[in-house]
Coordinates of C-alpha atoms and ligand atoms in Angstrom, one line a residue:
Chain A
M746 CA -16.4 23.1 50.6
S747 CA -13.8 23.7 48.0
E748 CA -13.2 21.2 45.2
T749 CA -9.8 20.0 44.2
I750 CA -9.5 18.7 40.6
A751 CA -7.4 15.6 40.9
F752 CA -7.6 14.5 37.3
T753 CA -8.0 16.4 34.0
R754 CA -8.4 15.1 30.5
T755 CA -5.3 15.6 28.4
P756 CA -6.5 17.6 25.3
S757 CA -5.6 14.9 22.7
V758 CA -7.8 12.3 24.3
A759 CA -11.3 12.5 23.0
D760 CA -14.2 13.0 25.4
V761 CA -16.1 9.9 24.3
A762 CA -16.9 6.6 25.8
S763 CA -14.6 3.9 24.6
H764 CA -15.4 0.5 23.1
Y765 CA -12.9 -1.3 25.3
C766 CA -14.0 -4.0 27.8
P767 CA -14.1 -3.0 31.5
G768 CA -10.6 -3.5 32.9
C769 CA -8.8 -3.4 29.5
Q770 CA -5.6 -1.4 29.6
H771 CA -5.6 -0.1 26.0
G772 CA -7.1 3.0 27.5
V773 CA -4.3 3.5 29.9
A774 CA -1.8 3.0 27.1
H775 CA -3.6 5.6 24.9
R776 CA -3.5 8.1 27.8
L777 CA 0.2 7.7 28.3
V778 CA 0.9 8.4 24.6
A779 CA -1.4 11.5 24.6
E780 CA 0.0 12.8 27.9
Y781 CA 3.5 12.7 26.6
L782 CA 2.8 14.4 23.2
D783 CA 0.5 17.0 24.7
G784 CA 3.0 17.7 27.5
M785 CA 5.7 18.3 25.0
G786 CA 3.5 20.4 22.7
L787 CA 4.0 17.9 19.9
A788 CA 0.3 17.3 19.0
E789 CA 0.4 19.5 16.0
K790 CA 3.2 17.6 14.3
T791 CA 2.3 14.1 15.2
I792 CA 1.0 11.5 12.7
M793 CA 0.0 8.1 14.2
V794 CA -0.3 4.8 12.4
T795 CA -3.1 2.7 13.8
S796 CA -3.1 -1.1 13.4
I797 CA -5.5 -4.0 13.4
G798 CA -6.7 -5.4 16.7
C799 CA -8.9 -4.0 19.5
S800 CA -7.1 -0.7 19.1
V801 CA -8.1 -0.4 15.5
L802 CA -10.3 2.5 16.5
L803 CA -7.5 4.4 18.1
Y804 CA -8.3 7.4 16.0
N805 CA -11.7 7.7 17.8
Y806 CA -9.8 8.3 21.1
L807 CA -6.5 10.0 20.2
L808 CA -7.0 13.2 18.3
F809 CA -3.9 13.1 16.2
D810 CA -3.7 12.8 12.4
A811 CA -3.9 9.1 11.6
V812 CA -3.5 6.5 8.9
E813 CA -4.8 3.0 9.3
A814 CA -2.3 0.3 8.2
P815 CA -3.4 -3.2 7.3
H816 CA -2.7 -5.9 9.9
G817 CA 0.9 -5.9 10.8
R818 CA 2.1 -3.3 8.3
A819 CA 2.2 -0.2 10.6
P820 CA 6.0 0.0 10.8
A821 CA 6.2 0.1 7.0
A822 CA 3.5 2.8 6.7
A823 CA 5.3 4.7 9.4
T824 CA 8.6 4.4 7.4
G825 CA 6.9 5.9 4.4
I826 CA 5.5 8.8 6.4
K827 CA 8.8 9.6 8.3
R828 CA 11.0 9.3 5.2
T829 CA 8.9 11.8 3.3
N830 CA 8.1 14.0 6.3
P831 CA 11.2 13.9 8.5
D832 CA 9.9 16.9 10.6
K833 CA 6.9 15.0 11.9
V834 CA 6.6 12.8 15.0
V835 CA 5.5 9.4 13.9
F836 CA 4.4 6.5 16.1
T837 CA 2.7 3.1 15.6
Y838 CA 0.4 1.5 18.1
Q839 CA 0.3 -2.2 17.7
G840 CA -0.9 -5.3 19.6
D841 CA 1.1 -8.5 19.9
G842 CA -0.8 -10.3 17.1
D843 CA -0.2 -7.4 14.9
L844 CA 3.4 -6.7 15.6
A845 CA 4.9 -10.1 16.6
S846 CA 2.9 -12.4 14.3
I847 CA 1.7 -11.1 10.9
G848 CA 3.9 -8.0 11.1
M849 CA 7.1 -9.6 12.3
G850 CA 8.8 -8.8 9.1
E851 CA 7.9 -5.2 9.0
I852 CA 8.9 -4.5 12.7
M853 CA 12.2 -6.3 12.4
H854 CA 13.2 -4.4 9.3
A855 CA 12.0 -1.0 10.4
A856 CA 13.9 -1.5 13.6
N857 CA 17.0 -2.8 11.7
R858 CA 16.9 0.3 9.5
G859 CA 16.7 2.4 12.6
E860 CA 13.6 4.3 11.4
R861 CA 13.1 7.4 13.4
I862 CA 9.7 6.3 14.7
T863 CA 8.3 5.3 18.0
V864 CA 6.6 1.9 18.4
V865 CA 4.0 1.4 21.2
F866 CA 3.6 -2.3 21.6
V867 CA 0.7 -3.6 23.7
N868 CA 1.3 -7.1 24.8
N869 CA -1.7 -8.8 26.3
T870 CA -0.7 -12.3 25.4
V871 CA -3.7 -12.9 23.2
Y872 CA -5.5 -11.9 20.1
G873 CA -8.2 -9.7 21.7
M874 CA -10.3 -8.6 18.8
T875 CA -10.8 -11.9 17.1
G876 CA -11.8 -13.6 20.3
G877 CA -8.9 -14.8 22.3
Q878 CA -6.8 -16.9 20.0
M879 CA -3.1 -17.7 20.7
A880 CA -0.6 -15.0 20.0
P881 CA 3.2 -15.3 19.6
T882 CA 3.4 -13.9 23.2
T883 CA 0.9 -16.4 24.8
L884 CA 2.6 -18.0 27.8
I885 CA 3.4 -21.7 28.0
G886 CA 0.5 -23.5 29.5
Q887 CA -1.9 -20.6 28.8
K888 CA -5.2 -21.7 27.4
T889 CA -6.6 -19.8 24.5
T890 CA -9.3 -20.7 21.9
T891 CA -6.7 -22.1 19.6
S892 CA -4.5 -23.6 22.3
P893 CA -7.3 -25.3 24.3
A894 CA -4.8 -27.6 26.1
G895 CA -2.5 -24.7 26.9
R896 CA 0.4 -23.5 24.8
C897 CA 3.1 -26.1 24.5
S898 CA 6.6 -25.2 23.4
S899 CA 7.2 -28.3 21.3
N900 CA 4.1 -27.5 19.3
E901 CA 3.9 -23.7 19.3
G902 CA 7.3 -22.5 20.2
M903 CA 8.2 -20.3 23.0
P904 CA 6.6 -16.9 23.7
M905 CA 8.5 -14.2 22.0
R906 CA 10.2 -11.5 24.1
M907 CA 9.9 -8.6 21.7
A908 CA 11.6 -5.9 23.9
E909 CA 14.7 -8.1 24.1
I910 CA 14.6 -9.0 20.4
M911 CA 14.3 -5.3 19.5
A912 CA 17.2 -4.4 21.8
A913 CA 19.4 -6.7 19.8
L914 CA 19.0 -4.7 16.6
P915 CA 21.5 -1.9 16.0
G916 CA 18.9 0.5 14.6
V917 CA 16.9 0.5 17.9
A918 CA 18.0 3.3 20.2
F919 CA 15.6 2.5 23.0
S920 CA 13.8 -0.6 24.1
A921 CA 12.0 -1.2 27.3
R922 CA 9.3 -3.3 28.9
V923 CA 6.9 -1.9 31.4
A924 CA 3.6 -3.0 32.8
L925 CA 0.3 -1.2 33.4
N926 CA -1.0 -3.2 36.4
S927 CA -0.1 -0.8 39.2
V928 CA 0.4 2.9 39.9
K929 CA 4.1 2.3 40.4
H930 CA 4.4 0.5 37.1
I931 CA 2.4 3.1 35.3
A932 CA 4.8 5.7 36.5
Q933 CA 7.7 3.7 35.0
A934 CA 5.7 3.3 31.8
K935 CA 5.3 7.0 31.6
K936 CA 9.1 7.4 31.8
A937 CA 9.7 4.7 29.2
M938 CA 7.2 6.3 26.9
R939 CA 9.2 9.6 27.1
H940 CA 12.4 7.8 26.3
A941 CA 10.9 5.9 23.4
F942 CA 9.8 9.2 21.8
E943 CA 13.1 10.9 22.7
A944 CA 15.0 8.3 20.7
Q945 CA 13.1 9.6 17.6
L946 CA 13.2 13.3 18.5
E947 CA 16.9 13.2 19.1
D948 CA 17.4 11.4 15.8
R949 CA 19.1 8.4 17.5
G950 CA 17.0 5.5 16.1
L951 CA 13.8 3.6 16.7
G952 CA 12.1 3.9 20.1
F953 CA 10.3 0.8 21.3
V954 CA 8.1 0.4 24.4
E955 CA 6.4 -2.9 25.3
L956 CA 3.5 -2.5 27.7
L957 CA 2.3 -5.6 29.5
A958 CA -1.5 -5.1 29.6
T959 CA -4.7 -6.9 30.5
C960 CA -7.3 -8.5 28.4
P961 CA -9.8 -9.5 31.1
T962 CA -12.4 -10.6 28.6
N963 CA -10.2 -13.2 26.9
W964 CA -8.4 -14.1 30.1
K965 CA -11.8 -14.8 31.6
M966 CA -11.0 -12.8 34.6
D967 CA -12.2 -9.7 36.3
A968 CA -10.0 -6.5 36.3
V969 CA -8.4 -7.2 39.7
Q970 CA -7.5 -10.8 38.8
A971 CA -6.1 -9.6 35.5
N972 CA -3.9 -7.1 37.2
E973 CA -2.7 -9.9 39.5
R974 CA -2.0 -12.2 36.6
I975 CA 0.4 -9.6 35.1
E976 CA 2.3 -9.6 38.4
K977 CA 2.3 -13.3 39.0
E978 CA 2.5 -14.8 35.5
L979 CA 3.5 -12.2 32.9
I980 CA 6.4 -10.4 34.7
P981 CA 8.3 -13.5 35.7
Y982 CA 8.5 -14.5 32.0
Y983 CA 8.6 -10.9 30.6
P984 CA 11.0 -9.0 32.9
L985 CA 10.4 -5.3 33.2
G986 CA 13.3 -3.0 32.5
V987 CA 15.2 -1.0 29.9
F988 CA 17.0 -3.4 27.5
K989 CA 18.7 -0.7 25.4
D990 CA 19.3 3.0 25.7
A991 CA 21.8 4.0 23.0
K992 CA 22.8 7.6 23.1
K993 CA 24.4 7.7 19.7
S994 CA 22.9 7.1 16.3
G995 CA 24.5 4.8 13.7
V996 CA 26.5 6.2 10.8
C997 CA 27.1 4.8 7.3
Chain B
M876 CA 16.8 24.2 -29.8
A877 CA 18.8 21.1 -30.3
D878 CA 17.0 17.8 -30.2
Q879 CA 16.9 16.8 -26.6
R880 CA 15.9 13.2 -27.2
I881 CA 17.6 10.6 -25.1
F882 CA 17.8 6.9 -25.7
V883 CA 16.3 4.9 -22.7
K884 CA 14.7 1.7 -21.6
G885 CA 11.0 1.6 -21.0
N886 CA 11.6 1.1 -17.3
E887 CA 13.8 4.2 -17.2
A888 CA 11.2 6.2 -19.1
V889 CA 8.7 5.3 -16.3
A890 CA 11.1 6.3 -13.6
M891 CA 11.9 9.6 -15.4
G892 CA 8.2 10.3 -15.8
A893 CA 7.6 9.8 -12.1
L894 CA 10.5 12.0 -11.2
D895 CA 9.3 14.7 -13.6
A896 CA 5.8 14.3 -12.1
G897 CA 7.1 15.5 -8.8
L898 CA 7.7 12.1 -7.1
K899 CA 8.6 12.4 -3.4
G900 CA 8.8 8.8 -2.4
Y901 CA 9.7 5.6 -4.1
F902 CA 9.5 2.3 -2.2
G903 CA 10.1 -1.0 -3.9
Y904 CA 11.5 -4.5 -3.9
P905 CA 13.6 -6.0 -6.7
I906 CA 11.9 -8.3 -9.3
T907 CA 12.7 -8.9 -12.9
P908 CA 11.8 -7.3 -15.4
Q909 CA 11.5 -4.0 -13.7
N910 CA 14.7 -3.6 -11.7
E911 CA 15.8 -0.5 -13.7
I912 CA 13.1 1.4 -11.9
P913 CA 14.3 1.0 -8.3
E914 CA 17.9 1.3 -9.6
F915 CA 17.2 4.6 -11.2
M916 CA 15.3 5.8 -8.2
S917 CA 18.1 4.9 -5.8
K918 CA 20.4 7.3 -7.6
Y919 CA 18.2 10.1 -8.8
L920 CA 15.3 10.5 -6.4
P921 CA 17.5 11.4 -3.3
E922 CA 19.3 13.9 -5.6
A923 CA 15.9 15.4 -6.4
G924 CA 15.0 15.7 -2.7
G925 CA 12.8 12.6 -2.5
A926 CA 13.1 9.5 -0.4
F927 CA 14.1 6.1 -1.8
V928 CA 13.8 2.9 0.4
Q929 CA 14.5 -0.6 -0.8
A930 CA 11.8 -2.3 1.2
E931 CA 12.2 -5.8 2.7
S932 CA 9.2 -7.1 0.7
E933 CA 6.5 -5.9 -1.6
L934 CA 4.2 -5.9 1.4
A935 CA 6.4 -3.4 3.1
A936 CA 7.0 -1.4 -0.1
I937 CA 3.3 -0.8 -0.8
N938 CA 2.7 0.1 2.9
M939 CA 5.5 2.6 2.8
V940 CA 3.7 4.1 -0.2
L941 CA 0.5 4.1 1.9
G942 CA 2.3 6.1 4.6
A943 CA 3.9 8.6 2.3
A944 CA 0.7 9.0 0.2
S945 CA -1.4 9.6 3.3
T946 CA 0.6 12.8 3.8
G947 CA -0.3 14.0 0.3
K948 CA 3.2 13.2 -1.1
R949 CA 3.5 11.8 -4.6
A950 CA 4.6 8.2 -4.0
M951 CA 5.0 5.1 -6.1
T952 CA 6.2 1.5 -6.2
S953 CA 6.9 -0.8 -9.1
S954 CA 7.0 -4.6 -9.4
S955 CA 6.0 -7.5 -11.5
G956 CA 3.3 -10.2 -11.2
P957 CA 4.2 -12.0 -8.0
G958 CA 5.1 -8.8 -6.2
I959 CA 1.9 -7.1 -7.3
S960 CA -0.1 -10.1 -5.9
L961 CA 1.6 -9.4 -2.5
M962 CA 0.6 -5.8 -2.7
Q963 CA -3.1 -6.4 -3.3
E964 CA -4.1 -6.3 0.3
T965 CA -2.9 -2.7 0.7
I966 CA -4.0 -1.6 -2.8
S967 CA -7.5 -2.6 -1.6
N968 CA -7.0 -0.6 1.6
M969 CA -5.8 2.4 -0.4
A970 CA -8.8 2.2 -2.7
G971 CA -11.0 2.1 0.4
G972 CA -9.0 4.8 2.1
E973 CA -8.9 6.9 -1.1
T974 CA -5.2 7.3 -1.0
P975 CA -3.6 8.4 -4.3
C976 CA -0.5 6.7 -5.6
V977 CA 1.0 5.0 -8.7
I978 CA 1.8 1.3 -8.9
V979 CA 3.7 0.0 -11.9
N980 CA 3.4 -3.6 -13.0
M981 CA 5.9 -4.7 -15.7
M982 CA 4.2 -8.0 -16.4
R983 CA 5.9 -11.4 -16.7
G984 CA 4.6 -14.8 -17.3
G985 CA 2.4 -16.6 -14.7
P986 CA 0.6 -18.0 -12.9
G987 CA 2.8 -18.3 -9.8
V988 CA 6.4 -17.5 -10.2
G989 CA 6.0 -18.4 -13.8
D990 CA 9.0 -17.1 -15.7
I991 CA 10.7 -13.7 -16.2
N992 CA 9.7 -13.6 -19.8
T993 CA 7.2 -11.2 -21.1
A994 CA 3.4 -11.7 -20.9
Q995 CA 0.1 -9.9 -20.4
G996 CA -1.5 -12.3 -18.0
D997 CA -2.2 -9.8 -15.2
Y998 CA -5.0 -8.1 -17.2
F999 CA -7.8 -9.5 -14.9
Q1000 CA -5.9 -8.6 -11.8
A1001 CA -5.2 -5.1 -13.0
T1002 CA -8.7 -4.3 -14.2
R1003 CA -10.9 -6.1 -11.7
G1004 CA -9.6 -4.6 -8.6
G1005 CA -7.2 -7.3 -7.8
G1006 CA -7.7 -7.4 -4.1
H1007 CA -10.8 -7.9 -1.9
G1008 CA -13.9 -5.8 -1.9
D1009 CA -15.8 -3.6 -4.4
Y1010 CA -13.2 -1.4 -6.0
R1011 CA -11.4 -0.6 -9.2
T1012 CA -8.1 1.0 -10.0
P1013 CA -7.6 3.1 -13.1
C1014 CA -5.1 1.3 -15.3
L1015 CA -3.0 2.8 -18.1
A1016 CA -1.1 0.6 -20.6
P1017 CA 1.6 2.3 -22.6
A1018 CA 3.1 0.8 -25.8
T1019 CA 6.2 2.9 -26.3
C1020 CA 8.9 4.5 -24.1
Q1021 CA 7.5 7.9 -24.8
E1022 CA 4.0 6.8 -23.9
A1023 CA 5.4 5.1 -20.7
Y1024 CA 6.9 8.5 -19.7
D1025 CA 3.8 10.5 -20.5
L1026 CA 1.3 8.1 -19.0
T1027 CA 3.3 7.9 -15.8
I1028 CA 2.8 11.6 -15.4
A1029 CA -0.8 11.3 -16.4
A1030 CA -1.2 8.5 -13.8
F1031 CA -0.2 10.8 -10.9
D1032 CA -2.6 13.5 -12.1
L1033 CA -5.4 10.9 -12.3
A1034 CA -4.5 9.5 -8.9
F1035 CA -4.7 12.9 -7.2
A1036 CA -7.7 14.2 -9.2
Y1037 CA -9.7 11.2 -7.9
R1038 CA -7.9 10.2 -4.8
T1039 CA -7.2 6.7 -5.9
P1040 CA -4.4 4.3 -6.6
V1041 CA -3.6 4.1 -10.3
L1042 CA -1.9 1.3 -12.0
L1043 CA 0.5 1.5 -15.0
V1044 CA 0.9 -1.8 -16.7
G1045 CA 3.6 -2.7 -19.2
D1046 CA 5.5 -5.9 -19.8
A1047 CA 9.0 -7.2 -20.1
I1048 CA 9.1 -6.0 -23.8
L1049 CA 8.3 -2.4 -22.9
G1050 CA 10.4 -2.5 -19.7
Q1051 CA 13.5 -3.8 -21.5
M1052 CA 13.4 -2.2 -24.9
K1053 CA 15.3 1.1 -25.7
E1054 CA 13.8 3.9 -27.6
P1055 CA 14.2 7.7 -28.0
L1056 CA 12.4 9.8 -25.4
L1057 CA 11.7 13.5 -25.2
R1058 CA 11.8 14.5 -21.6
R1059 CA 9.8 17.5 -20.4
P1060 CA 10.8 20.0 -17.7
P1061 CA 9.7 18.7 -14.3
I1062 CA 6.2 19.6 -13.3
A1063 CA 5.7 22.2 -10.5
I1064 CA 3.2 20.5 -8.3
D1065 CA 0.4 22.6 -6.8
P1066 CA 1.4 23.1 -3.2
A1067 CA -2.3 22.7 -2.3
E1068 CA -2.5 19.2 -3.8
G1069 CA -4.2 16.9 -1.4
A1070 CA -4.5 19.8 1.1
D1071 CA -8.0 19.0 2.3
W1072 CA -7.3 15.5 3.3
R1073 CA -3.6 15.0 3.7
L1074 CA -2.1 14.2 7.1
G1075 CA 0.3 16.8 8.3
G1076 CA -0.1 17.2 12.0
T1077 CA -3.5 18.5 12.9
S1078 CA -4.6 17.6 16.4
G1079 CA -7.9 18.0 18.2
P1080 CA -11.4 17.5 16.8
N1081 CA -10.4 18.5 13.3
R1082 CA -7.6 16.0 13.0
R1083 CA -7.7 13.9 9.8
F1084 CA -7.6 10.2 9.2
V1085 CA -7.0 8.0 6.2
R1086 CA -8.7 4.6 6.7
S1087 CA -10.8 1.9 5.1
L1088 CA -12.5 0.5 8.2
H1089 CA -16.2 1.6 8.6
L1090 CA -18.1 -0.3 11.3
A1091 CA -21.0 2.0 11.9
E1092 CA -24.3 0.8 10.4
G1093 CA -24.7 2.2 6.9
K1094 CA -21.2 3.8 6.8
L1095 CA -19.5 1.3 4.5
A1096 CA -22.5 1.3 2.1
E1097 CA -22.1 5.1 1.9
V1098 CA -18.4 4.7 1.1
N1099 CA -19.0 2.1 -1.5
L1100 CA -21.6 4.2 -3.2
R1101 CA -19.2 7.1 -3.3
L1102 CA -16.5 4.9 -4.8
Q1103 CA -18.8 3.7 -7.5
E1104 CA -19.7 7.3 -8.3
K1105 CA -16.0 8.1 -8.6
Y1106 CA -15.5 5.1 -11.0
R1107 CA -18.4 6.4 -13.1
A1108 CA -16.7 9.8 -13.3
I1109 CA -13.4 8.2 -14.3
Q1110 CA -15.2 6.6 -17.3
A1111 CA -14.7 10.0 -19.0
H1112 CA -10.9 9.4 -19.0
A1113 CA -11.1 6.4 -21.3
R1114 CA -8.1 6.5 -23.7
F1115 CA -7.4 4.6 -26.9
E1116 CA -5.6 4.6 -30.2
S1117 CA -7.6 3.9 -33.3
F1118 CA -5.4 3.1 -36.3
Q1119 CA -6.9 2.7 -39.8
T1120 CA -10.2 1.6 -38.4
E1121 CA -12.5 3.8 -40.5
D1122 CA -12.7 1.6 -43.6
A1123 CA -11.5 -1.5 -41.9
E1124 CA -13.6 -4.6 -42.2
L1125 CA -11.7 -6.3 -39.4
V1126 CA -10.6 -4.4 -36.3
V1127 CA -7.9 -6.0 -34.2
V1128 CA -8.0 -5.1 -30.5
A1129 CA -4.7 -5.3 -28.7
F1130 CA -3.0 -3.4 -25.9
G1131 CA 0.5 -2.5 -24.8
S1132 CA 3.4 -4.2 -26.5
T1133 CA 1.1 -6.5 -28.3
G1134 CA -0.8 -3.6 -29.7
R1135 CA 2.4 -2.2 -31.0
I1136 CA 3.4 -5.4 -32.7
V1137 CA 0.0 -5.8 -34.2
K1138 CA 0.2 -2.3 -35.6
S1139 CA 3.2 -3.2 -37.8
G1140 CA 1.3 -6.3 -38.9
V1141 CA -1.7 -4.1 -39.8
R1142 CA 0.6 -1.9 -41.8
K1143 CA 2.0 -4.8 -43.8
L1144 CA -1.4 -6.4 -44.4
R1145 CA -2.8 -3.0 -45.5
A1146 CA 0.0 -2.8 -48.1
R1147 CA -1.2 -6.1 -49.4
G1148 CA -4.8 -4.7 -49.7
L1149 CA -6.4 -6.2 -46.6
K1150 CA -8.9 -3.9 -44.9
V1151 CA -7.7 -4.2 -41.3
G1152 CA -7.3 -1.7 -38.5
L1153 CA -6.1 -1.6 -34.9
F1154 CA -8.0 -0.5 -31.8
R1155 CA -5.6 -0.2 -28.9
P1156 CA -7.1 0.5 -25.5
I1157 CA -4.6 2.8 -23.6
S1158 CA -6.7 2.8 -20.5
L1159 CA -7.6 -0.7 -19.6
Y1160 CA -9.8 0.6 -16.8
P1161 CA -11.8 2.6 -17.8
F1162 CA -12.1 0.3 -20.8
P1163 CA -12.8 2.5 -23.9
E1164 CA -16.1 0.7 -24.3
Q1165 CA -18.1 3.3 -26.1
A1166 CA -15.5 3.8 -28.9
L1167 CA -15.4 0.1 -29.5
R1168 CA -19.1 -0.2 -29.5
D1169 CA -19.3 2.6 -32.1
L1170 CA -17.1 0.5 -34.3
A1171 CA -19.4 -2.4 -33.8
Y1172 CA -22.4 -0.2 -34.8
S1173 CA -20.7 0.5 -38.1
G1174 CA -20.5 -3.2 -38.8
K1175 CA -16.9 -4.1 -38.1
R1176 CA -15.7 -7.6 -37.2
F1177 CA -13.3 -8.0 -34.3
L1178 CA -10.2 -10.0 -33.5
T1179 CA -8.7 -9.6 -30.0
I1180 CA -5.0 -10.5 -29.8
E1181 CA -3.3 -10.7 -26.4
H1182 CA -0.2 -12.2 -24.9
N1183 CA -2.2 -14.4 -22.6
M1184 CA -4.9 -17.1 -22.8
G1185 CA -7.8 -14.7 -23.2
Q1186 CA -8.6 -11.9 -20.7
M1187 CA -9.2 -8.6 -22.4
V1188 CA -11.4 -10.4 -24.9
D1189 CA -14.0 -10.5 -22.2
D1190 CA -14.1 -6.7 -22.1
V1191 CA -14.2 -6.5 -25.9
R1192 CA -17.2 -8.9 -26.0
L1193 CA -18.9 -6.9 -23.3
A1194 CA -18.4 -3.7 -25.3
V1195 CA -19.7 -5.0 -28.6
R1196 CA -22.4 -7.3 -27.1
G1197 CA -25.6 -7.6 -29.1
L1198 CA -23.9 -6.2 -32.2
A1199 CA -20.9 -8.4 -32.8
D1200 CA -18.5 -10.9 -31.3
S1201 CA -14.7 -11.1 -31.2
D1202 CA -12.4 -13.8 -32.3
F1203 CA -9.4 -14.4 -30.1
Y1204 CA -5.8 -15.2 -30.7
G1205 CA -3.5 -15.6 -27.7
A1206 CA 0.3 -15.7 -27.8
L1207 CA 1.4 -18.2 -25.2
P1208 CA 2.9 -16.8 -22.0
G1209 CA 6.6 -17.6 -21.7
N1210 CA 7.1 -17.3 -25.5
I1211 CA 8.2 -14.1 -27.1
P1212 CA 5.4 -13.2 -29.5
N1213 CA 6.4 -13.4 -33.1
P1214 CA 5.0 -10.7 -35.4
D1215 CA 4.5 -13.3 -38.2
E1216 CA 2.3 -15.3 -35.8
F1217 CA 0.0 -12.3 -35.3
E1218 CA 0.0 -11.5 -39.0
A1219 CA -1.1 -15.0 -39.8
A1220 CA -3.8 -14.9 -37.2
I1221 CA -5.1 -11.6 -38.6
E1222 CA -5.1 -13.0 -42.1
R1223 CA -7.0 -16.1 -41.0
A1224 CA -9.6 -13.9 -39.4
C1225 CA -10.0 -11.9 -42.6
A1226 CA -10.7 -15.0 -44.6
Ligands
TPP2738 C1 -4.8 -9.8 7.1 C2 -5.6 -10.0 8.3 N1 -5.6 -11.2 8.9 C3 -6.4 -11.3 10.0 C4 -7.2 -10.3 10.5 C5 -8.1 -10.6 11.7 N2 -7.6 -9.9 12.9 C6 -8.1 -8.8 13.4 S1 -7.5 -8.3 14.8 C7 -6.5 -9.7 14.9 C8 -5.7 -10.0 16.1 C9 -5.2 -8.8 16.8 O1 -4.6 -9.1 18.0 P1 -3.6 -8.2 18.7 O2 -2.7 -7.6 17.7 O3 -2.9 -9.0 19.8 O4 -4.4 -7.0 19.3 P2 -5.6 -7.0 20.5 O5 -6.9 -7.2 19.8 O6 -5.2 -8.0 21.4 O7 -5.5 -5.6 21.0 C10 -6.7 -10.5 13.8 C11 -6.0 -11.8 13.6 C12 -7.2 -9.1 9.7 N3 -8.0 -8.1 10.1 N4 -6.4 -9.0 8.7
SF4_2739 S1 -11.0 -8.0 24.1 FE1 -9.3 -7.7 25.5 S2 -7.9 -6.2 24.4 FE2 -9.9 -6.2 23.4 S3 -11.0 -4.5 24.4 FE3 -11.6 -6.4 25.5 S4 -10.1 -6.5 27.1 FE4 -9.3 -5.1 25.7

């Protein structure tokens, strides 16, 4: 019987067991980043900025040079790297608490300046690492450990649609939202990942990709239910699609 | 060769020092009284092939420094009290991640927003780590424009020799006064500087990372021990000026602009026959403890003068403990110190 290898490890993903919970899609998001950079032969010129959240150990799984930024500040650290090393490929990898809460200032301004960086934004609608507290992206009615009665807009405001907010900023060349809950959606995500890096590589502006991902542990669901939740609850509020794809870069 | 001295503000001297030290990235946010530094950088750093970004906040500025510094580039920021407070989270991260950079604090009055007038109230923050965790940052305190220039260059060398953030503290007096400065030719930086740790695009198992998180059992303890060893080694870099202390009965301890004002007071009092001298710590961390202790051994009395309510006096007392004590005179933050006021305080202490 002959064997067919259906799946190979992309070289920049470490051959180690991860600390993520079963059914967590941080791993899928990691793989998409690595597949693109390996596929393009960019691994040797990539510097990644890790952030605070469940993905804080990103550098254990993705074998690129890495600097760890304090909670929320990754876009500023990436700015410092890129401005002094314009020949490098620089990306940040941030959760929704990191990017849309404590780091809202840094992402807005890096985007507005049109920093030539790529931002990989994992939206799982909760703070994963600290135990499932409310995030700026938590859906209305969603129960978390700090919104036990469910998020209420009059008290906590509306969930923030970051991909759309980013698309409104002139410095952003590409902004899209994709989901990681099905094979079809992952294929779309792969494409969006490519475009988000191309915006940087072609010197057009900041590339932003929002990935709707599971957090089965804090959603108190199994992996299948979590995937279904993305389809039934997240996508209706967070529509998938490309919100911006600007071909030209801004000039003074 | 003709005298190449130029006439510049302290802030400009710092900026020129950084540029001549091979600066590649400046990131900052405006705050009085240090605005001449970002203003200078915005013009001259891009001309010299470096990057200037006016950040949206001090939080962003110091994190831009973190990014640039992690790639082994000489990077800096500058601010004043409230801005430096905002940067402390990342300074702590950089101490932990052993990321070299220079951070300038041109002190103003506090606490809080305080005022924009000169003061030395950030001594504790500058010498005790300032942020969370067990760390220290070497801290240099110039008193003249020339020293501001020279010490900025020294700060970069120290930062890279020990892989650590280094602070340079001045105050509004130093930042805003104009003095002659002799500028040196720019330094050619060793292209291998930071080579063994800097991020530059290595992938695979040998890739590098700059970080301060250590979750594995025993790892953080190891890092903290290594940091402490580093701080012990840095003790060898203690700097100070000792002025007419040999035969002095009373040694006045003062740093930065205050040290300089006290020096003219000492000169005047000497002319009147009083046996006084000045000991001016130039590195606030490492504090020149041994030199001060030696003075205590030889039987001197001490008076610490600061432009705050009493901060460095703690270090003076620690240095001379068991042998002597130190009186203290503090000029009130928010008021411009008056040389006569210092002179009178020294005279009283002599009595
Ligand atoms: C300054 C600071 N505040 C708070 C924290 C605690 N903290 C760690 S992770 C986290 C939330 C991360 O959530 P998110 O970005 O959504 O990522 P996830 O864990 O869901 O992947 C918080 C608040 C911290 N490390 N630093
Ligand atoms: S807590 Fe949530 S985000 Fe974190 S690893 Fe577990 S499933 Fe993933």
